Amino acid sequence: MTIAMLLNVVVLTSEAQNRNLGIDHNVLGEQGLGWVVTSYSMKVNRMPRVDELITVTTRGTSYNRFFAFREFWVVDADGQELVKIDSIWVLMDEVKRKITTISPEVVSQYESEAVKKVPRLPRPTAPPEAVIAEKNYQIRYNDIDFNGHVNNSRYLEWIVDTLPMTFLEQHNPRTIDIRFENEVVYGQTVQGTVELLGDDSQSISRHEIKFDDTIAALAEITWQKATLTEDK
């Protein structure tokens, strides 16, 4: 499974929970509101394999006035944890395109804990001027999701695409941290850059997605040399 597809699946799981609780994007949309992710932090034991049965579970864990903390677990058929994902969400005023406060009424169905501070997720480091690759991507109609934003998985597609194919064939992700800084819209062109550190056995890639001089997203991924067991 690709990183981008994994992210698509976990987001669909959160949407399924919203729908089951009667507060999906259609209901929030009537109030001019929508949930937006600001960051993910993923810990990967191994990625799901082709034709493998997996179970994805999610929980809206805690929230404060402006931020909500949601967890995801991906396990195999034997109940072994494959991937753990933490995420931070904000509630967006879709008309003003600005963050708005999270009311207890919106989150009451999740049985989330009201806290002063939600957990902080790692902040990725931007690559320096000396990078190994730069690529441009134009925002297409198919990149936009139901709430008018670029789908989160697209950022990960761009991020991974900046790495050499030979590297991706020989390495598996172990941790993935991504932070969304500024919104990009249909028709814009973004530039992806990457820096690669470490040796062949373990590496760190640092990524930046930007338009003009504005940072859209930052990501940092740790990679490990693939083993024969993981490739099966």
GROMACS .gro file of C-alpha atoms in nm:
model
  232
    1MET     CA    1   0.000   0.000   0.000
    2THR     CA    2   0.130   0.347  -0.081
    3ILE     CA    3   0.151   0.617   0.185
    4ALA     CA    4  -0.101   0.830  -0.006
    5MET     CA    5  -0.353   0.545  -0.032
    6LEU     CA    6  -0.314   0.468   0.339
    7LEU     CA    7  -0.399   0.829   0.418
    8ASN     CA    8  -0.705   0.811   0.194
    9VAL     CA    9  -0.827   0.503   0.382
   10VAL     CA   10  -0.786   0.651   0.730
   11VAL     CA   11  -0.962   0.973   0.628
   12LEU     CA   12  -1.251   0.765   0.488
   13THR     CA   13  -1.266   0.593   0.828
   14SER     CA   14  -1.302   0.926   1.008
   15GLU     CA   15  -1.572   1.030   0.760
   16ALA     CA   16  -1.755   0.703   0.825
   17GLN     CA   17  -1.754   0.779   1.198
   18ASN     CA   18  -1.882   1.131   1.133
   19ARG     CA   19  -2.160   0.990   0.919
   20ASN     CA   20  -2.257   0.728   1.179
   21LEU     CA   21  -2.275   1.001   1.443
   22GLY     CA   22  -2.496   1.215   1.218
   23ILE     CA   23  -2.241   1.498   1.187
   24ASP     CA   24  -2.075   1.438   0.851
   25HIS     CA   25  -1.955   1.707   0.609
   26ASN     CA   26  -2.307   1.761   0.474
   27VAL     CA   27  -2.440   1.850   0.820
   28LEU     CA   28  -2.144   2.072   0.903
   29GLY     CA   29  -2.165   2.227   0.555
   30GLU     CA   30  -2.512   2.355   0.632
   31GLN     CA   31  -2.348   2.557   0.909
   32GLY     CA   32  -2.071   2.675   0.677
   33LEU     CA   33  -1.814   2.462   0.862
   34GLY     CA   34  -1.570   2.185   0.773
   35TRP     CA   35  -1.293   1.984   0.941
   36VAL     CA   36  -0.938   2.039   0.810
   37VAL     CA   37  -0.622   1.850   0.907
   38THR     CA   38  -0.320   2.058   1.007
   39SER     CA   39  -0.074   1.775   1.075
   40TYR     CA   40  -0.019   1.398   1.084
   41SER     CA   41   0.242   1.193   1.267
   42MET     CA   42   0.266   0.827   1.157
   43LYS     CA   43   0.461   0.539   1.307
   44VAL     CA   44   0.493   0.246   1.065
   45ASN     CA   45   0.583  -0.108   1.170
   46ARG     CA   46   0.514  -0.217   0.813
   47MET     CA   47   0.283  -0.108   0.534
   48PRO     CA   48  -0.020  -0.323   0.443
   49ARG     CA   49   0.042  -0.566   0.158
   50VAL     CA   50  -0.159  -0.633  -0.157
   51ASP     CA   51  -0.475  -0.840  -0.086
   52GLU     CA   52  -0.417  -0.823   0.290
   53LEU     CA   53  -0.719  -0.777   0.517
   54ILE     CA   54  -0.670  -0.482   0.752
   55THR     CA   55  -0.887  -0.310   1.011
   56VAL     CA   56  -0.875   0.067   1.062
   57THR     CA   57  -1.001   0.215   1.389
   58THR     CA   58  -1.027   0.581   1.485
   59ARG     CA   59  -1.106   0.787   1.792
   60GLY     CA   60  -1.160   1.158   1.845
   61THR     CA   61  -0.954   1.171   2.163
   62SER     CA   62  -0.939   1.530   2.291
   63TYR     CA   63  -1.001   1.890   2.194
   64ASN     CA   64  -0.967   2.248   2.311
   65ARG     CA   65  -1.098   2.576   2.180
   66PHE     CA   66  -0.919   2.558   1.843
   67PHE     CA   67  -0.769   2.209   1.797
   68ALA     CA   68  -0.897   1.851   1.798
   69PHE     CA   69  -0.675   1.543   1.840
   70ARG     CA   70  -0.770   1.225   1.650
   71GLU     CA   71  -0.597   0.885   1.654
   72PHE     CA   72  -0.598   0.603   1.399
   73TRP     CA   73  -0.485   0.241   1.429
   74VAL     CA   74  -0.424   0.004   1.137
   75VAL     CA   75  -0.399  -0.365   1.233
   76ASP     CA   76  -0.368  -0.691   1.039
   77ALA     CA   77  -0.596  -0.997   1.055
   78ASP     CA   78  -0.408  -1.119   1.365
   79GLY     CA   79  -0.457  -0.790   1.548
   80GLN     CA   80  -0.094  -0.684   1.507
   81GLU     CA   81  -0.051  -0.308   1.481
   82LEU     CA   82   0.086  -0.207   1.142
   83VAL     CA   83   0.052   0.170   1.159
   84LYS     CA   84  -0.040   0.423   1.431
   85ILE     CA   85  -0.139   0.773   1.320
   86ASP     CA   86  -0.193   1.084   1.533
   87SER     CA   87  -0.353   1.390   1.378
   88ILE     CA   88  -0.453   1.747   1.461
   89TRP     CA   89  -0.769   1.897   1.312
   90VAL     CA   90  -0.922   2.243   1.308
   91LEU     CA   91  -1.273   2.362   1.227
   92MET     CA   92  -1.279   2.590   0.925
   93ASP     CA   93  -1.529   2.862   0.841
   94GLU     CA   94  -1.574   2.767   0.475
   95VAL     CA   95  -1.700   3.113   0.377
   96LYS     CA   96  -1.427   3.320   0.544
   97ARG     CA   97  -1.168   3.041   0.489
   98LYS     CA   98  -1.047   3.096   0.844
   99ILE     CA   99  -1.017   2.877   1.153
  100THR     CA  100  -1.310   2.910   1.392
  101THR     CA  101  -1.364   2.795   1.750
  102ILE     CA  102  -1.476   2.438   1.819
  103SER     CA  103  -1.801   2.439   2.012
  104PRO     CA  104  -1.885   2.157   2.258
  105GLU     CA  105  -2.199   2.089   2.052
  106VAL     CA  106  -1.991   1.995   1.748
  107VAL     CA  107  -1.769   1.746   1.935
  108SER     CA  108  -2.011   1.617   2.201
  109GLN     CA  109  -2.096   1.300   2.005
  110TYR     CA  110  -1.731   1.194   1.990
  111GLU     CA  111  -1.707   1.177   2.371
  112SER     CA  112  -1.371   1.353   2.340
  113GLU     CA  113  -1.199   1.494   2.646
  114ALA     CA  114  -1.193   1.873   2.679
  115VAL     CA  115  -0.834   1.975   2.754
  116LYS     CA  116  -0.632   2.296   2.778
  117LYS     CA  117  -0.367   2.170   2.538
  118VAL     CA  118  -0.390   1.892   2.280
  119PRO     CA  119  -0.071   1.687   2.222
  120ARG     CA  120   0.193   1.851   2.006
  121LEU     CA  121   0.305   1.663   1.697
  122PRO     CA  122   0.660   1.681   1.556
  123ARG     CA  123   0.726   1.978   1.333
  124PRO     CA  124   0.913   1.877   1.016
  125THR     CA  125   1.234   2.059   0.924
  126ALA     CA  126   1.238   2.240   0.591
  127PRO     CA  127   1.505   2.124   0.344
  128PRO     CA  128   1.795   2.367   0.285
  129GLU     CA  129   1.874   2.539  -0.040
  130ALA     CA  130   2.085   2.241  -0.155
  131VAL     CA  131   1.827   1.979  -0.250
  132ILE     CA  132   1.849   1.664  -0.460
  133ALA     CA  133   1.532   1.724  -0.663
  134GLU     CA  134   1.272   1.986  -0.752
  135LYS     CA  135   0.946   1.918  -0.934
  136ASN     CA  136   0.644   2.130  -1.026
  137TYR     CA  137   0.280   2.017  -1.000
  138GLN     CA  138  -0.030   2.198  -1.121
  139ILE     CA  139  -0.344   2.169  -0.909
  140ARG     CA  140  -0.606   1.985  -1.116
  141TYR     CA  141  -0.981   1.949  -1.067
  142ASN     CA  142  -0.932   1.587  -0.956
  143ASP     CA  143  -0.697   1.702  -0.679
  144ILE     CA  144  -0.983   1.884  -0.502
  145ASP     CA  145  -1.200   1.699  -0.247
  146PHE     CA  146  -1.560   1.757  -0.141
  147ASN     CA  147  -1.483   2.057   0.082
  148GLY     CA  148  -1.294   2.248  -0.187
  149HIS     CA  149  -0.946   2.176  -0.049
  150VAL     CA  150  -0.664   1.984  -0.214
  151ASN     CA  151  -0.693   1.625  -0.091
  152ASN     CA  152  -0.431   1.550   0.179
  153SER     CA  153  -0.316   1.240  -0.007
  154ARG     CA  154  -0.209   1.453  -0.304
  155TYR     CA  155   0.056   1.622  -0.091
  156LEU     CA  156   0.202   1.283  -0.004
  157GLU     CA  157   0.197   1.180  -0.371
  158TRP     CA  158   0.399   1.493  -0.458
  159ILE     CA  159   0.631   1.440  -0.160
  160VAL     CA  160   0.714   1.078  -0.243
  161ASP     CA  161   0.742   1.156  -0.616
  162THR     CA  162   1.043   1.383  -0.555
  163LEU     CA  163   1.249   1.081  -0.438
  164PRO     CA  164   1.438   0.857  -0.684
  165MET     CA  165   1.251   0.544  -0.795
  166THR     CA  166   1.548   0.323  -0.706
  167PHE     CA  167   1.541   0.459  -0.350
  168LEU     CA  168   1.167   0.396  -0.310
  169GLU     CA  169   1.203   0.040  -0.442
  170GLN     CA  170   1.465  -0.038  -0.178
  171HIS     CA  171   1.333   0.145   0.131
  172ASN     CA  172   1.024   0.142   0.352
  173PRO     CA  173   0.892   0.433   0.562
  174ARG     CA  174   0.920   0.410   0.942
  175THR     CA  175   0.795   0.750   1.056
  176ILE     CA  176   0.609   1.014   0.856
  177ASP     CA  177   0.544   1.367   0.984
  178ILE     CA  178   0.360   1.618   0.768
  179ARG     CA  179   0.234   1.964   0.853
  180PHE     CA  180   0.002   2.170   0.632
  181GLU     CA  181   0.089   2.540   0.649
  182ASN     CA  182  -0.114   2.721   0.381
  183GLU     CA  183  -0.396   2.627   0.147
  184VAL     CA  184  -0.339   2.579  -0.224
  185VAL     CA  185  -0.622   2.613  -0.472
  186TYR     CA  186  -0.726   2.493  -0.815
  187GLY     CA  187  -0.508   2.620  -1.098
  188GLN     CA  188  -0.203   2.702  -0.887
  189THR     CA  189   0.136   2.543  -0.951
  190VAL     CA  190   0.328   2.412  -0.651
  191GLN     CA  191   0.694   2.314  -0.630
  192GLY     CA  192   0.816   2.010  -0.441
  193THR     CA  193   1.173   1.993  -0.311
  194VAL     CA  194   1.354   1.721  -0.116
  195GLU     CA  195   1.673   1.673   0.084
  196LEU     CA  196   1.797   1.319   0.157
  197LEU     CA  197   2.022   1.247   0.456
  198GLY     CA  198   2.176   0.936   0.609
  199ASP     CA  199   2.318   0.618   0.463
  200ASP     CA  200   2.175   0.331   0.260
  201SER     CA  201   2.046   0.140   0.566
  202GLN     CA  202   1.858   0.430   0.727
  203SER     CA  203   1.775   0.768   0.573
  204ILE     CA  204   1.574   1.082   0.641
  205SER     CA  205   1.403   1.276   0.366
  206ARG     CA  206   1.292   1.635   0.426
  207HIS     CA  207   1.032   1.782   0.197
  208GLU     CA  208   0.877   2.118   0.117
  209ILE     CA  209   0.573   2.196  -0.097
  210LYS     CA  210   0.540   2.565  -0.179
  211PHE     CA  211   0.385   2.810  -0.424
  212ASP     CA  212   0.567   3.134  -0.505
  213ASP     CA  213   0.748   3.203  -0.174
  214THR     CA  214   0.473   3.056   0.045
  215ILE     CA  215   0.512   2.719   0.220
  216ALA     CA  216   0.209   2.495   0.166
  217ALA     CA  217   0.336   2.185   0.350
  218LEU     CA  218   0.644   2.043   0.520
  219ALA     CA  219   0.719   1.674   0.570
  220GLU     CA  220   0.992   1.456   0.718
  221ILE     CA  221   1.012   1.080   0.659
  222THR     CA  222   1.253   0.828   0.809
  223TRP     CA  223   1.328   0.530   0.584
  224GLN     CA  224   1.480   0.189   0.645
  225LYS     CA  225   1.634  -0.051   0.397
  226ALA     CA  226   1.367  -0.304   0.292
  227THR     CA  227   1.412  -0.662   0.413
  228LEU     CA  228   1.315  -0.979   0.230
  229THR     CA  229   1.046  -1.048   0.494
  230GLU     CA  230   0.877  -0.712   0.437
  231ASP     CA  231   0.885  -0.751   0.061
  232LYS     CA  232   0.692  -1.079   0.069
   0.00000   0.00000   0.00000
